[in-house]
Coordinates of C-alpha atoms in Angstrom, one line a residue:
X726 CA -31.9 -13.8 -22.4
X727 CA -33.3 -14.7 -18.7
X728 CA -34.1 -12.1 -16.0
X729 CA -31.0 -14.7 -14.2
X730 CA -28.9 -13.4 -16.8
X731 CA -29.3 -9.7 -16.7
X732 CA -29.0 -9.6 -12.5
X733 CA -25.5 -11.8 -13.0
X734 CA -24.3 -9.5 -15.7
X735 CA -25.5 -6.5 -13.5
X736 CA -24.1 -7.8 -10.3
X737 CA -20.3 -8.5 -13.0
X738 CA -20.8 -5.0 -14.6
X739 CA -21.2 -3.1 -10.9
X740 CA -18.0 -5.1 -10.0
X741 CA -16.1 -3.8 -12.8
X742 CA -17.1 -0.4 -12.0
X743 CA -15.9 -0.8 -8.5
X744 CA -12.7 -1.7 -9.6
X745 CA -12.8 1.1 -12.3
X746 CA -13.7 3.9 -9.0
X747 CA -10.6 2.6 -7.0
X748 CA -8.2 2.8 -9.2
X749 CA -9.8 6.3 -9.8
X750 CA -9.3 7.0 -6.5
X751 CA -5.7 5.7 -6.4
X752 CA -4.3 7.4 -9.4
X753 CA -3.8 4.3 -11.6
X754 CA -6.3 4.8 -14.1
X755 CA -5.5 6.5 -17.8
X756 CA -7.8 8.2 -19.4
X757 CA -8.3 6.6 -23.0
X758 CA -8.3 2.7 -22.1
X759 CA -11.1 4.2 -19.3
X760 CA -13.2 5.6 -21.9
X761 CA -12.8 2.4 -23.9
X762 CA -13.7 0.0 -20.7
X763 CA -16.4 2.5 -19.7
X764 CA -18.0 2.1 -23.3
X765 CA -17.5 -1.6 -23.5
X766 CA -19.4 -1.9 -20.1
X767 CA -22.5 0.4 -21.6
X768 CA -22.2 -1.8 -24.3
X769 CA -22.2 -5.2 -22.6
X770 CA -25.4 -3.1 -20.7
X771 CA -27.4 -2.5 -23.3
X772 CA -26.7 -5.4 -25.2
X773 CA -28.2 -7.9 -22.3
X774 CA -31.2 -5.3 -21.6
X775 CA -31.9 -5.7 -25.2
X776 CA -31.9 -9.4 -25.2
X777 CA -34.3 -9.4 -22.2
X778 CA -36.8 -7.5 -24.3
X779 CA -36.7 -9.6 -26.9
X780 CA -34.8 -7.6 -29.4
X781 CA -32.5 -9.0 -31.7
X782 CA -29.1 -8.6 -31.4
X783 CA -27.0 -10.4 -33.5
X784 CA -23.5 -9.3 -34.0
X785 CA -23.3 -6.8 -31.8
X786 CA -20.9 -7.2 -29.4
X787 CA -18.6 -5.3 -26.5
X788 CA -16.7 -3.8 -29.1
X789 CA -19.6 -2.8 -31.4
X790 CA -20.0 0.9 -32.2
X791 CA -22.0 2.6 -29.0
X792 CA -24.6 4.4 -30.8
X793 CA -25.3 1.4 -33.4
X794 CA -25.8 -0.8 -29.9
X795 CA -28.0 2.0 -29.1
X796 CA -30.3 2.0 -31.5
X797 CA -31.4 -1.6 -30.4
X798 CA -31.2 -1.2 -27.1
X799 CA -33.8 2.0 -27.1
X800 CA -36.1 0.1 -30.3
X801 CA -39.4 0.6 -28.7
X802 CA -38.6 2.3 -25.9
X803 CA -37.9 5.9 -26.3
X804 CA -37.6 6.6 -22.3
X805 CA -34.6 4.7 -22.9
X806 CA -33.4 7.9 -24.1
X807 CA -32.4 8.8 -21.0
X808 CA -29.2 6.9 -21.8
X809 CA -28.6 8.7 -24.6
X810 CA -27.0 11.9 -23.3
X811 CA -24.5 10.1 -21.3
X812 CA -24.0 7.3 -23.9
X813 CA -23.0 10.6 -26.5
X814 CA -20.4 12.0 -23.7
X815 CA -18.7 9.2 -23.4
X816 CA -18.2 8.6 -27.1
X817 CA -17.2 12.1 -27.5
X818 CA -14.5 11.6 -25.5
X819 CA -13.3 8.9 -27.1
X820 CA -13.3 11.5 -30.3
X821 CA -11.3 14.1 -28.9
X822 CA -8.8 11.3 -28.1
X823 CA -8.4 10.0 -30.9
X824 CA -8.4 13.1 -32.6
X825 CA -5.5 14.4 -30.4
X826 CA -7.9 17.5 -28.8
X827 CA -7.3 16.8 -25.4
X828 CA -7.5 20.6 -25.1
X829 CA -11.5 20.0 -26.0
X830 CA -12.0 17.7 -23.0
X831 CA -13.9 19.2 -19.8
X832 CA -12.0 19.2 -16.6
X833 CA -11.2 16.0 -14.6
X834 CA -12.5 14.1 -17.6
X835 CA -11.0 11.0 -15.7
X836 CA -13.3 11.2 -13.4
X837 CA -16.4 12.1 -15.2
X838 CA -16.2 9.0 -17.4
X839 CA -16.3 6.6 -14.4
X840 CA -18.7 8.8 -12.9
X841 CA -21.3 8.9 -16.5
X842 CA -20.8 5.4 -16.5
X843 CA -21.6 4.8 -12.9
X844 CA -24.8 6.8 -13.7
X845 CA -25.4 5.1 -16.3
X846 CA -26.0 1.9 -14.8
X847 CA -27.4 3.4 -11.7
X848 CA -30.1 4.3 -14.0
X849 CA -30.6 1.0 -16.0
X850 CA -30.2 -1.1 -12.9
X851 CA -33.3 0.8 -11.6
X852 CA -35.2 0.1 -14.9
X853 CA -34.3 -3.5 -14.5
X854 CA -35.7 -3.7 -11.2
X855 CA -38.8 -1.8 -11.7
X856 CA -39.6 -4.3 -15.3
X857 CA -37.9 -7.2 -14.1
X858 CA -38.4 -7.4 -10.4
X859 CA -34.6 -7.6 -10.0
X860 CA -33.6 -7.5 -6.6
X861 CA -32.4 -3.8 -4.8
X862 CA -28.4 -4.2 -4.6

């Protein structure tokens, strides 16, 4: 994958979020198709950074399983660990979901899944710019 490539899916991904924080803001967001957009995007994330570096891929997708895209995404790199903690929250919240332990949720967890994910490409856009000379939004 081109350095072209991971800006436009950056530059699509931060657009997605934006629309993600207004509905936020506006009370028409749900909780569990959040976490399952919010894990999608990490996905879509990791999955193009990984194709940048040269790692292989191959069917992994959007809908892949968070930590198995993880492992590919972080082969080689372990300060891409940093990821890792937020990556974990996210998909715990998906398990107290589906589980039916809403009770085991934090407060406002609404609001902390757009905001982890909004870290979480704060974070890997400012990787990609420091090792790929991406442009500052």
């Amino acid at each position: 994958m081109t350095v072209s490539a991971l800006e436009a899916t950056m530059r699509e991904v931060d657009g997605e979020i934006g629309v993600l924080e207004g509905a936020l803001r506006e009370g028409r967001l749900e909780l569990a198709p959040a976490v399952e957009r919010a894990l999608c995007l990490v996905n879509r994330l990791m999955l193009v950074f990984a194709q940048t570096a040269d790692h292989p891929v191959s069917g992994l997708d959007e809908q892949a399983d968070p930590l198995e895209v993880f492992k590919v995404f972080v082969k080689g790199d372990p300060s891409l660990n940093a990821v890792r903690d937020n990556l974990r929250e996210l998909v715990y919240y998906r398990n107290c979901l589906a589980g039916g332990r809403e009770d085991a949720l934090p407060p406002r967890p609404l609001a902390m899944t757009v905001r982890t994910l909004r870290h979480i490409y704060l974070y890997m856009r400012t990787r990609a710019i420091k090792e790929y000379g991406l442009k500052e939004a």
